[in-house]
XYZ file of C-alpha atoms in Angstrom:
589
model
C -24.083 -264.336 71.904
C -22.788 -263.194 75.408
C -20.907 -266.569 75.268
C -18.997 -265.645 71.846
C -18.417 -261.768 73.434
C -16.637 -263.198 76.421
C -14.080 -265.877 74.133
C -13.428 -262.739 72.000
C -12.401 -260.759 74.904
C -10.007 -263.593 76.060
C -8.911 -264.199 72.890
C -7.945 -260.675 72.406
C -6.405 -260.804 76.066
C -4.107 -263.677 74.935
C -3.063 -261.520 71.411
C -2.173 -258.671 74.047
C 0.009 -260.869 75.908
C 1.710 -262.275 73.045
C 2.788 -259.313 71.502
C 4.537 -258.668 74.721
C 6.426 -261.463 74.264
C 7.996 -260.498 71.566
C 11.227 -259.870 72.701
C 14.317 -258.272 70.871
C 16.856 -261.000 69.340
C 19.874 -260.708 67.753
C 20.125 -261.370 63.985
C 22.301 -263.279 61.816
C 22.037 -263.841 58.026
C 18.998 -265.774 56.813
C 18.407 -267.008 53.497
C 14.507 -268.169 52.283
C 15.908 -269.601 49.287
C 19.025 -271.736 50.968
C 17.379 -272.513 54.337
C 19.995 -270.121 56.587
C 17.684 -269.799 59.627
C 16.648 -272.628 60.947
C 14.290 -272.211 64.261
C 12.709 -275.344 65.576
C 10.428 -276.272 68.297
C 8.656 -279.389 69.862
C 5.441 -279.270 72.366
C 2.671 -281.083 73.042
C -1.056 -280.768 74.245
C -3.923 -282.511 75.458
C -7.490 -282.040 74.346
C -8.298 -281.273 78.024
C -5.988 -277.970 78.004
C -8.523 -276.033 75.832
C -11.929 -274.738 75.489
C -14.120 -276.597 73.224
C -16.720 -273.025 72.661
C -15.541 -273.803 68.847
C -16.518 -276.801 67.723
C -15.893 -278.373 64.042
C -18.442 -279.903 61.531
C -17.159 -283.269 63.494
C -17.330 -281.755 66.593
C -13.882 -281.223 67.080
C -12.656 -277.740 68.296
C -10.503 -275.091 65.827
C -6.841 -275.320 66.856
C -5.488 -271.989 66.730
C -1.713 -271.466 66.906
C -0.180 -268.425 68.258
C 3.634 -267.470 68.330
C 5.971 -265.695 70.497
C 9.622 -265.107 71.122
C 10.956 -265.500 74.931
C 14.370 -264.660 76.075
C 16.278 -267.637 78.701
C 16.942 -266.501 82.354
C 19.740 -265.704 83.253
C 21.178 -268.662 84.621
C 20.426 -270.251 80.757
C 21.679 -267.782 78.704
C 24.394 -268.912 76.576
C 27.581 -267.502 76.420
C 27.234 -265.896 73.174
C 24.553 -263.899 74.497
C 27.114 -261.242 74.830
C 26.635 -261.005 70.762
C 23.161 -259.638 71.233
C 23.096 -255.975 69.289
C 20.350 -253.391 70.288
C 20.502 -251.998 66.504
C 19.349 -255.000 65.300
C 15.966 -255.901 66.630
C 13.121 -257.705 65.580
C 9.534 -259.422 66.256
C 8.084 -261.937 63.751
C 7.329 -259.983 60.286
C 4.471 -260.362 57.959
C 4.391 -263.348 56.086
C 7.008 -265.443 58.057
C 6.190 -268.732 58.227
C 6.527 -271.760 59.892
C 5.944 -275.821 59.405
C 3.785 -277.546 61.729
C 3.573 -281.530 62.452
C 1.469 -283.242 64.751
C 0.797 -286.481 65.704
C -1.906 -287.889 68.540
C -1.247 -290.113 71.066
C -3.870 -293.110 71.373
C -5.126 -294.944 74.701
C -1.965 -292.610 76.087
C 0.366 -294.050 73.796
C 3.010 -292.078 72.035
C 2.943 -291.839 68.384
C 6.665 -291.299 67.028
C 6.592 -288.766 64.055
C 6.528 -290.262 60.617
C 8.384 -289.900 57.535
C 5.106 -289.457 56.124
C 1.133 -289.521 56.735
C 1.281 -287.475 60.571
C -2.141 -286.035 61.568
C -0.715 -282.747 60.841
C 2.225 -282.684 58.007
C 4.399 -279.727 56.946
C 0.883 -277.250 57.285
C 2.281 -274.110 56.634
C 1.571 -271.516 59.784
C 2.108 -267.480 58.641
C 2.323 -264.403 60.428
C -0.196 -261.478 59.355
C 1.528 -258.394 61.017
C -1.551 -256.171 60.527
C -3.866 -258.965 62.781
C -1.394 -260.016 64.403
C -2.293 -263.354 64.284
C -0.959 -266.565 62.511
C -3.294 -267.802 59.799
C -3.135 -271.837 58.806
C -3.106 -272.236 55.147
C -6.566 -274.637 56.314
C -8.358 -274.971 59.098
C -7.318 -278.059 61.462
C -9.214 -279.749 64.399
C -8.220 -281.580 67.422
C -8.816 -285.137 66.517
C -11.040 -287.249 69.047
C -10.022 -286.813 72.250
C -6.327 -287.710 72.375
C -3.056 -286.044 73.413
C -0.813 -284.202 70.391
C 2.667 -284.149 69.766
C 3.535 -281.092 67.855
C 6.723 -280.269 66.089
C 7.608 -277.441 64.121
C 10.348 -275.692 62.365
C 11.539 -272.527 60.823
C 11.548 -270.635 57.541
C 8.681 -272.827 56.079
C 9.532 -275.645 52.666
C 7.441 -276.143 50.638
C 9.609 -278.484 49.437
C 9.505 -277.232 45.592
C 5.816 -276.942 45.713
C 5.499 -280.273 47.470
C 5.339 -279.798 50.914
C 3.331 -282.928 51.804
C 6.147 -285.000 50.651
C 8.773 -283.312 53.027
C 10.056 -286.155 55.519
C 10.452 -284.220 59.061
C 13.098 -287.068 59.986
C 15.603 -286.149 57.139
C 15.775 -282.231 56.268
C 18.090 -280.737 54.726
C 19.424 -276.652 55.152
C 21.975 -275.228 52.873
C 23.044 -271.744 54.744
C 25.208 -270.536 51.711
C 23.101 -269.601 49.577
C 21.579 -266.179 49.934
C 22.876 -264.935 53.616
C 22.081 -261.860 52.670
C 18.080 -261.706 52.509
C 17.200 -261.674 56.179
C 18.733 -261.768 59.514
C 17.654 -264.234 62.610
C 18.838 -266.174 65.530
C 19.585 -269.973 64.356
C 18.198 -271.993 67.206
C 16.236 -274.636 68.282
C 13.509 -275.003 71.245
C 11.208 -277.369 73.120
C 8.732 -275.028 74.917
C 6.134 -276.211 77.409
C 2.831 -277.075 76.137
C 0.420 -273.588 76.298
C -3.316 -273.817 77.995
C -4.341 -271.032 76.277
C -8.188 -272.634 75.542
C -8.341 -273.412 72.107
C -5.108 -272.246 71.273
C -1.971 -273.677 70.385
C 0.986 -271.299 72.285
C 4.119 -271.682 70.982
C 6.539 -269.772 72.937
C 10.394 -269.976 71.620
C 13.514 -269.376 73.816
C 16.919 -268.133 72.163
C 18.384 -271.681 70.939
C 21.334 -271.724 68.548
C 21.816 -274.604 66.131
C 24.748 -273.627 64.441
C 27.433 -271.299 64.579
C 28.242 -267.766 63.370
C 31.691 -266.467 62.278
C 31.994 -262.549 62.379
C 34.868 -260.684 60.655
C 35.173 -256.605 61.753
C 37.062 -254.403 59.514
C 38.391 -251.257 60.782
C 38.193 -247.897 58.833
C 41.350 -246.927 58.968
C 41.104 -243.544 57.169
C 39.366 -241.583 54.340
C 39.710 -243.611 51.555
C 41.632 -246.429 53.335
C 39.908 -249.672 53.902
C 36.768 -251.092 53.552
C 34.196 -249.779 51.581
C 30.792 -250.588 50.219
C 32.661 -252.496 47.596
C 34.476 -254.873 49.770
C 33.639 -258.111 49.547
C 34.673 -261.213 52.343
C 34.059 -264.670 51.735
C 34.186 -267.497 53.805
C 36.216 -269.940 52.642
C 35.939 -274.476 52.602
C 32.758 -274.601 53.996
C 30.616 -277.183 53.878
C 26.690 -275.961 53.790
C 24.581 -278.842 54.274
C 22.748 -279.227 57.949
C 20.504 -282.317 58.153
C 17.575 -282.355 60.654
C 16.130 -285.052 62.462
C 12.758 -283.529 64.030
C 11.629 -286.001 65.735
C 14.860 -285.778 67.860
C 14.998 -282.130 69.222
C 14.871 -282.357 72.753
C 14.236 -278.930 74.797
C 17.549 -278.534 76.648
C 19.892 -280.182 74.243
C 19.285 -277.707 71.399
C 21.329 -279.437 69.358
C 20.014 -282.658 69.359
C 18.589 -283.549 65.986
C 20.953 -281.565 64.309
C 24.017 -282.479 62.508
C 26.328 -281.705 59.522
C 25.469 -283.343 56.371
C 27.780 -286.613 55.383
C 26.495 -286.721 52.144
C 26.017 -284.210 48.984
C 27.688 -281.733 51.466
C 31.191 -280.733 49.733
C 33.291 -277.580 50.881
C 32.104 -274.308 49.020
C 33.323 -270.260 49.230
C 30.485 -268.057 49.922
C 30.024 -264.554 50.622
C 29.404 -263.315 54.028
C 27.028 -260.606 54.166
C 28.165 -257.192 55.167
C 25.728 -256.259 58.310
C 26.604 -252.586 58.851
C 29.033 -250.328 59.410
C 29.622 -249.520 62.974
C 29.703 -246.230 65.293
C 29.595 -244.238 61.912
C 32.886 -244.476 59.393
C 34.976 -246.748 62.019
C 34.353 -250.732 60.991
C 32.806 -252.432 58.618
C 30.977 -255.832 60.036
C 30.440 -258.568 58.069
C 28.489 -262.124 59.305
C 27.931 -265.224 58.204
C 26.412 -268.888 59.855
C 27.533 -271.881 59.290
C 27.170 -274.957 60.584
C 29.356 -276.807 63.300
C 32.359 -278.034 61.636
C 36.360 -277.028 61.693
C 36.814 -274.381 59.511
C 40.454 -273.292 57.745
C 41.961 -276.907 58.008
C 43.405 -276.410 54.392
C 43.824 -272.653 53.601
C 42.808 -269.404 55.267
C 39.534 -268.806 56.053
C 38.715 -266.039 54.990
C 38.951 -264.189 51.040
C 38.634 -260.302 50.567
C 37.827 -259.026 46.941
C 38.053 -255.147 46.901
C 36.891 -253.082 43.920
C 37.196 -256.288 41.883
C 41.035 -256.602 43.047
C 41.699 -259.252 45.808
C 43.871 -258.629 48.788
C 44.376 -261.349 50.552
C 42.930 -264.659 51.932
C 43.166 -263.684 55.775
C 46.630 -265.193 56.351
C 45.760 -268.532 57.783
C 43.080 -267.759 60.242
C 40.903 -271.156 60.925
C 38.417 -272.001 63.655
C 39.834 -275.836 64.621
C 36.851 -276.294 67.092
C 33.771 -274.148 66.196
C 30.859 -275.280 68.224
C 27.082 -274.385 67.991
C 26.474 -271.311 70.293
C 29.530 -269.894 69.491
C 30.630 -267.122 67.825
C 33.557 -266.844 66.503
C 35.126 -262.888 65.552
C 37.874 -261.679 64.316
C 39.303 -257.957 63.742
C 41.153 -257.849 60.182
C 42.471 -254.391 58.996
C 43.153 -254.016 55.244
C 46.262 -251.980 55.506
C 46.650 -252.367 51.646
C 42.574 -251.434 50.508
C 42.702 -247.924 48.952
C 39.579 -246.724 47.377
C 39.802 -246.299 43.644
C 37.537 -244.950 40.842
C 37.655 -246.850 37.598
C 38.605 -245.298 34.431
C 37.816 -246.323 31.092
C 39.871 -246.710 28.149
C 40.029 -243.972 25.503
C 41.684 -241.704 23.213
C 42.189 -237.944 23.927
C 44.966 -235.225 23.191
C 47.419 -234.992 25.660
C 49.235 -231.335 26.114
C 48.026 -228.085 24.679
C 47.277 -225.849 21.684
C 49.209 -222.911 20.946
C 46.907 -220.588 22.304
C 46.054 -222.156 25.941
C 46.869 -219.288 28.888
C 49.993 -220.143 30.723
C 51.096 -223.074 28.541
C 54.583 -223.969 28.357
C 56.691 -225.217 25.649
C 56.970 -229.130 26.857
C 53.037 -229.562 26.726
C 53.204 -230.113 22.953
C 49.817 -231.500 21.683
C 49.305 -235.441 20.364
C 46.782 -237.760 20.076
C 47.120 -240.704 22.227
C 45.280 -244.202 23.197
C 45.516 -245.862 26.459
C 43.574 -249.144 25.269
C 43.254 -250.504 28.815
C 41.116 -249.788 31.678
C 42.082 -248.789 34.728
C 41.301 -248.026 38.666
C 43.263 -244.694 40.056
C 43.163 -244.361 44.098
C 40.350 -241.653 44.735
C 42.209 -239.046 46.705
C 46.311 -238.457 47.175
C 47.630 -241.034 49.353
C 47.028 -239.852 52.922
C 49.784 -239.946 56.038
C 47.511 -242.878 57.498
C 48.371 -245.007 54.028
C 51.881 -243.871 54.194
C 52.500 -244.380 57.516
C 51.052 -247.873 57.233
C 53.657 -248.795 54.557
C 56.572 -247.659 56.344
C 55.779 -249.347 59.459
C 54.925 -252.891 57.969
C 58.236 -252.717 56.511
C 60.396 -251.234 59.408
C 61.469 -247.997 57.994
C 62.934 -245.981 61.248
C 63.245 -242.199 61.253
C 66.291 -241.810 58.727
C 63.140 -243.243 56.292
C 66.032 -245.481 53.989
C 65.276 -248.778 52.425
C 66.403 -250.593 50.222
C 64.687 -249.538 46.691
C 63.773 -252.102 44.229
C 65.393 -249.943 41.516
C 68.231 -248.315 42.904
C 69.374 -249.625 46.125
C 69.051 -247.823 49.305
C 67.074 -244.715 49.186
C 65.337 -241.851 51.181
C 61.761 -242.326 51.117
C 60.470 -239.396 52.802
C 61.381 -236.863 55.376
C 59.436 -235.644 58.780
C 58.026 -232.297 58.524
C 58.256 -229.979 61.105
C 57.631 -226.208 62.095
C 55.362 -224.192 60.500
C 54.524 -226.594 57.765
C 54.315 -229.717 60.105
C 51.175 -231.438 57.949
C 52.891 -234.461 57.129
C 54.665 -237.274 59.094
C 56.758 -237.953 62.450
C 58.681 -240.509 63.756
C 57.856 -241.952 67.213
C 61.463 -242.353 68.557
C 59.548 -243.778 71.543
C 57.324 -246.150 69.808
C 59.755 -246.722 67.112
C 56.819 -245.800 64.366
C 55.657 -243.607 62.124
C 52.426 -241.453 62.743
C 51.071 -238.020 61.549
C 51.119 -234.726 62.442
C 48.026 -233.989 64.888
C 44.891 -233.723 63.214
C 46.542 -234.862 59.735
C 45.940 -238.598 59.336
C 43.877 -237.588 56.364
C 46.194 -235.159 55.119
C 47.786 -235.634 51.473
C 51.465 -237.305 52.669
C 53.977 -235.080 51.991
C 57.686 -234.720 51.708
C 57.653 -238.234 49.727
C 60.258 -238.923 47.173
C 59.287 -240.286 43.854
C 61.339 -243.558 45.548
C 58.829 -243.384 48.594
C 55.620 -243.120 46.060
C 57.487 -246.097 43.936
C 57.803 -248.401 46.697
C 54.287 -247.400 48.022
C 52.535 -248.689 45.465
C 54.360 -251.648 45.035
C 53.416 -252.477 48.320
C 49.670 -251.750 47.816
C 49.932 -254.062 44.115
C 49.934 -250.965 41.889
C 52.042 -248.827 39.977
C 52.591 -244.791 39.899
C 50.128 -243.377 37.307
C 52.271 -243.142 33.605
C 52.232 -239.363 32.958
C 49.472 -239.975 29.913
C 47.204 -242.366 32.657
C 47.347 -239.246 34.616
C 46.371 -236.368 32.438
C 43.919 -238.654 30.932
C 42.475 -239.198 34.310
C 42.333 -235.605 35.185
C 40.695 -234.270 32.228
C 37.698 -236.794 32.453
C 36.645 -236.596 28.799
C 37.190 -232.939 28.942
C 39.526 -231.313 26.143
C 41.817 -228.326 25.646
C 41.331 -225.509 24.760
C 38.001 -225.115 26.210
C 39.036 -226.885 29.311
C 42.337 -225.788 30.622
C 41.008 -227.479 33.839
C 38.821 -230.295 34.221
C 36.253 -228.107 35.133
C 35.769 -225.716 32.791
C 37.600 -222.515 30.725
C 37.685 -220.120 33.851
C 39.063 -221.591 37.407
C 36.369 -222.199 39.921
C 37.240 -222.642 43.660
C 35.497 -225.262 44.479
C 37.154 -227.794 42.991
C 40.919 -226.855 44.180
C 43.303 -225.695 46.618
C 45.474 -223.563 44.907
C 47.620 -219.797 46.569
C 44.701 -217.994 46.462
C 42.319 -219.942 48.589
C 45.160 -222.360 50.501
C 46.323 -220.282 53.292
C 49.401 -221.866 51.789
C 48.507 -224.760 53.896
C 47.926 -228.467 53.120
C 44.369 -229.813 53.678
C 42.399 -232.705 54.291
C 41.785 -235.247 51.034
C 38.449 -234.910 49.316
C 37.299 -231.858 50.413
C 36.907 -230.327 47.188
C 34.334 -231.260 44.200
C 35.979 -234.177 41.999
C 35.585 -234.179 38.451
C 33.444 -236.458 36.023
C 35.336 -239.318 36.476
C 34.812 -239.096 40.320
C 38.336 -238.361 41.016
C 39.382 -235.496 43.974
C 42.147 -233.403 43.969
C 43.672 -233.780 40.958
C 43.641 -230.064 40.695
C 46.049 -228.734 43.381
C 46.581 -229.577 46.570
C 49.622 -231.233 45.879
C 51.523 -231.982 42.949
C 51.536 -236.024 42.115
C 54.672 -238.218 41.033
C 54.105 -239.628 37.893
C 56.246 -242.985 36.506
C 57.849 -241.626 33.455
C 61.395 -239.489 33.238
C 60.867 -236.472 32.061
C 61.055 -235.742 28.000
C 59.946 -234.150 25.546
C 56.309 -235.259 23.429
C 56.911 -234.894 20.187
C 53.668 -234.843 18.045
C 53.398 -238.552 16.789
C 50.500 -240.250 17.952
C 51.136 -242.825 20.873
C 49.832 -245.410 22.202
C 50.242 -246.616 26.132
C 52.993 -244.310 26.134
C 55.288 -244.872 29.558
C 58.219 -241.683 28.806
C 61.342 -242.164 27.616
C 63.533 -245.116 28.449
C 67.133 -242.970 28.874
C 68.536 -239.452 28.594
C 66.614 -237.552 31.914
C 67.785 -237.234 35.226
C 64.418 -236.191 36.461
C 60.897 -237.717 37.393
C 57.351 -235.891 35.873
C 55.111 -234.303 38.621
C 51.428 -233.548 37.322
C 48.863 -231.157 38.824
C 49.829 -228.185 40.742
C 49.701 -227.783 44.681
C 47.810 -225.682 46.639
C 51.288 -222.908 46.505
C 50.524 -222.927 43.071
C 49.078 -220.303 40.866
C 45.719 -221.660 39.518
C 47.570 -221.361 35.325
C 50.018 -224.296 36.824
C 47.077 -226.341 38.326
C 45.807 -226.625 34.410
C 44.792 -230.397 33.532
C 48.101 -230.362 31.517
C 50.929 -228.646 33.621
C 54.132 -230.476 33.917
C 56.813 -230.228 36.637
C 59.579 -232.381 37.035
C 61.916 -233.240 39.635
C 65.010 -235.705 40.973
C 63.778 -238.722 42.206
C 64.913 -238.339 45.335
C 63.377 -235.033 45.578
C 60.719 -233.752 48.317
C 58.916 -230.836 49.620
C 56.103 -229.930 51.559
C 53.791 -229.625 48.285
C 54.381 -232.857 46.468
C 52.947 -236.237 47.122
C 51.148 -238.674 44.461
C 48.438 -241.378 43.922
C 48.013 -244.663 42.565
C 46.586 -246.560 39.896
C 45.943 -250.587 39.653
């Protein structure tokens, strides 16, 4: 009895010690399914290493296996060490697992490990976090007397329910399937044999076994950039890693390990979007892959945002990606603007006879818009603006050339007491906002400037019908003269009485039902269409009329407006080449 008391102390001693182990690692996409982490290790053991206080039916002692993580010295650790992040820590979890083989040396002879038939083959090893211990699916034994080889590997394969049949000499990982279901170092690791009595101590270093590729995406401003719906995908890929266990050798972790020749053809996959970092200021989004050159034919990388893509990452390839290497890359997305979908539909556009502070051109007819579409969240900000004019060289006289009608003012600096809008850098030679305004509604845009805009970004002004539409979010006149209800309400507007008859930030405001900000005040919105008059014929996808106007619609009031002119269907109109300190638009794709 006293004999059992003291192993269970020791025993306990030795769990104590390995939990200290444990040591924080740096994580990367894993997949269970595909076979994205991939954490091997080799070590052998003699029988004479261990106390034999538990002995077998045969006489053979329990082998017990026990499991740490252990960081390199310094003088070892590789160069990507630098990639370690504190935020993302970790000790084994319950129910990891991990594949054992063994073989035993006879007379002193070493056994090489078999395709099939080893002492121990593919036993599946997992982690109970509430004991803390790792728990053999059965019991194993020393055999005889002799010397093991043990090798091991991890996430356990069962090898679709056959895990006897899995051949240690020719594995197979495919890391794109799945990146996203867990995160953990890739590496491999030959530790020295443990003397722990009865139990087998495996105790892992920080190996890498294939690469990672890392692509940070800047915030670049409220409602500019990435977002949760951003999607990047890594581009001509091939997946396959094949694994040669027997081969791992402790300080060539990549030994064993090589790039699949066969079944192994280039694929796109999606990298898994990590977090976003130091609050609203990047987007990170990871991805391993084994060692191979990436982008030889193409760019690397593919971004998809809100179902619209932007661009394939303009060449970018990695000619010479090597295991322990990671590879980053900073990518803005000068052209993402966040959107809100709206559905097609039929409403009437204008207003009855009887609406408060209706005018004569909001006559009332039924129309149809029978496509979908997405319409940019907020106004377009000075940071969006500001991007546009300096990707295409517009200096402080703010001309270019106009797809429609030649060259053309686009906007004007503000200045003074109303200096919410843009400046140009005569130093710099750029473009930037007024202090504290990046998020500001831009301002002092001609319907040219909003035009060109959203050309730029792929998209189109809003038609005047897309935009009242839009705004009244399945709301109706005359109950609704705003989208909000019969009476005005403050909190969804800025409008002369609660404005300071100032601009503001976007989005500060409620939106309405559609999810859309702003489209009550602020500041009034170019539309596409010329101005004209309605008629009362139903329409369908109406655009405006073709000729006869000189001017260009403006929809939704500004925050100098009275709240009656802020009404979901208030029309002002305007030359095109027009601007003021209350009128700036937003987009639709």
């Amino acid at each position: 009895m006293e004999v059992v008391e003291q192993q269970n102390k020791i025993i306990n001693t030795h769990n104590m010690v390995l939990n200290k182990l444990i040591r924080k690692f740096f994580l990367l996409p894993l997949s269970w399914g595909g076979w994205l982490g991939l954490f091997l290790f080799l070590a052998s053991c003699d029988k004479d290493d261990k106390d034999t206080g538990l002995a077998s039916p045969e006489g053979d002692d329990v082998i017990r296996f026990e499991v740490s993580i252990a960081g390199l010295g310094e003088t070892d650790t590789p160069e990507t060490k630098v990639a370690t992040d504190s935020r993302f820590i970790s000790g084994w979890e319950d129910g990891d697992a991990i594949g054992i083989f063994a073989v035993a040396r006879l007379a002193g002879q070493k056994i090489p490990l078999s395709a099939a038939g080893n002492y121990i083959h593919n036993l599946k090893v997992v982690y109970n976090a509430t004991t803390k211990l790792w728990e053999p699916e059965k019991t194993m034994y020393w055999k005889n007397d002799h010397r093991h080889d043990f090798y091991g590997y991890y996430p356990y394969d069962d090898n679709m329910g056959d895990p006897e049949s899995i051949n240690p000499l020719e594995m197979f990982f495919d890391v794109s399937a799945g990146q996203s279901e867990k995160f953990s170092y890739v590496m491999t690791a030959k530790p020295d044999t443990g003397r722990w009595r009865n139990a087998m101590l495996f105790d892992f270093p920080y190996r890498f076994v294939v690469a990672m590729i890392e692509v940070q995406v800047p915030v670049q401003g409220k409602g500019f950039g990435p977002s949760e719906n951003l999607t990047v995908k890594l581009r001509n890929v091939k997946p396959g890693i094949r694994l040669d266990l027997s081969k791992i050798e402790k300080n060539l972790p990549d030994n064993g390990v090589s790039i699949a020749t066969e079944n192994n053809d280039p694929v796109n996959f999606t990298m898994q979007w990590v977090r976003q970092a130091g609050g609203d200021t990047c987007y990170i989004y990871r991805a391993t892959v084994p060692v191979q050159e990436l982008g030889a034919e193409g760019s690397l990388f593919w971004f998809e945002h809100e179902d619209r893509q932007l661009f394939t990452g303009q060449g970018l390839s990695v000619p010479d990606l090597k295991y322990a290497k990671v590879e980053r890359y900073q990518i803005p997305l000068p052209k993402a603007i966040h959107t809100v979908p709206v559905p097609a539909g039929s409403f009437t556009m204008g207003t009855p006879l009887n609406e408060t502070g209706r005018q004569a051109d909001e006559t009332p007819h039924p129309v149809t818009l029978t496509e979908p579409f997405y319409m940019s969240k907020y106004p377009v900000t000075n940071i969006q603006f500001a991007a546009f004019l300096n990707d295409r060289n517009i200096n402080g006289s703010g001309l270019y050339e106009t797809t429609k009608d030649g060259s053309q003012t686009l906007i004007v600096a503000t200045t003074g007491t109303t200096d919410w809008g843009l400046h140009w850098n005569d130093t710099d030679q750029r473009w930037e906002p007024a202090i504290d305004c990046g998020d500001y509604p831009v301002v002092n845009v001609t319907w040219y400037g909003a035009d060109e805009y959203a050309r730029w970004v792929g998209g189109s002004l809003p038609t005047e019908a897309q935009w009242e539409y839009a705004c009244r979010a399945g709301t109706e006149s005359p109950d609704y003269p705003w989208s909000f209800g019969k009476s005005i309400n403050r909190n969804y507007l800025w409008y002369d009485e609660n404005s300071s008859n100032t601009s503001h930030i976007v989005g500060a405001k409620l939106p309405n039902n559609f999810g859309l900000y702003d489209m009550h005040g602020l500041v009034k919105e170019w539309c596409s269409d010329w101005y004209g008059s309605y008629g009362t014929a139903s329409q369908t996808n109406p655009t405006g009329p073709d000729t006869g106007s000189t001017e260009r619609v403006m929809r939704g009031g500004s925050f100098s407006n009275p709240s009656i002119q802020c009404r979901s269907a208030s029309r002002f109109r305007a030359s095109p080449d027009s601007y003021d300190i209350n009128i700036g638009f937003r987009v639709v794709f």
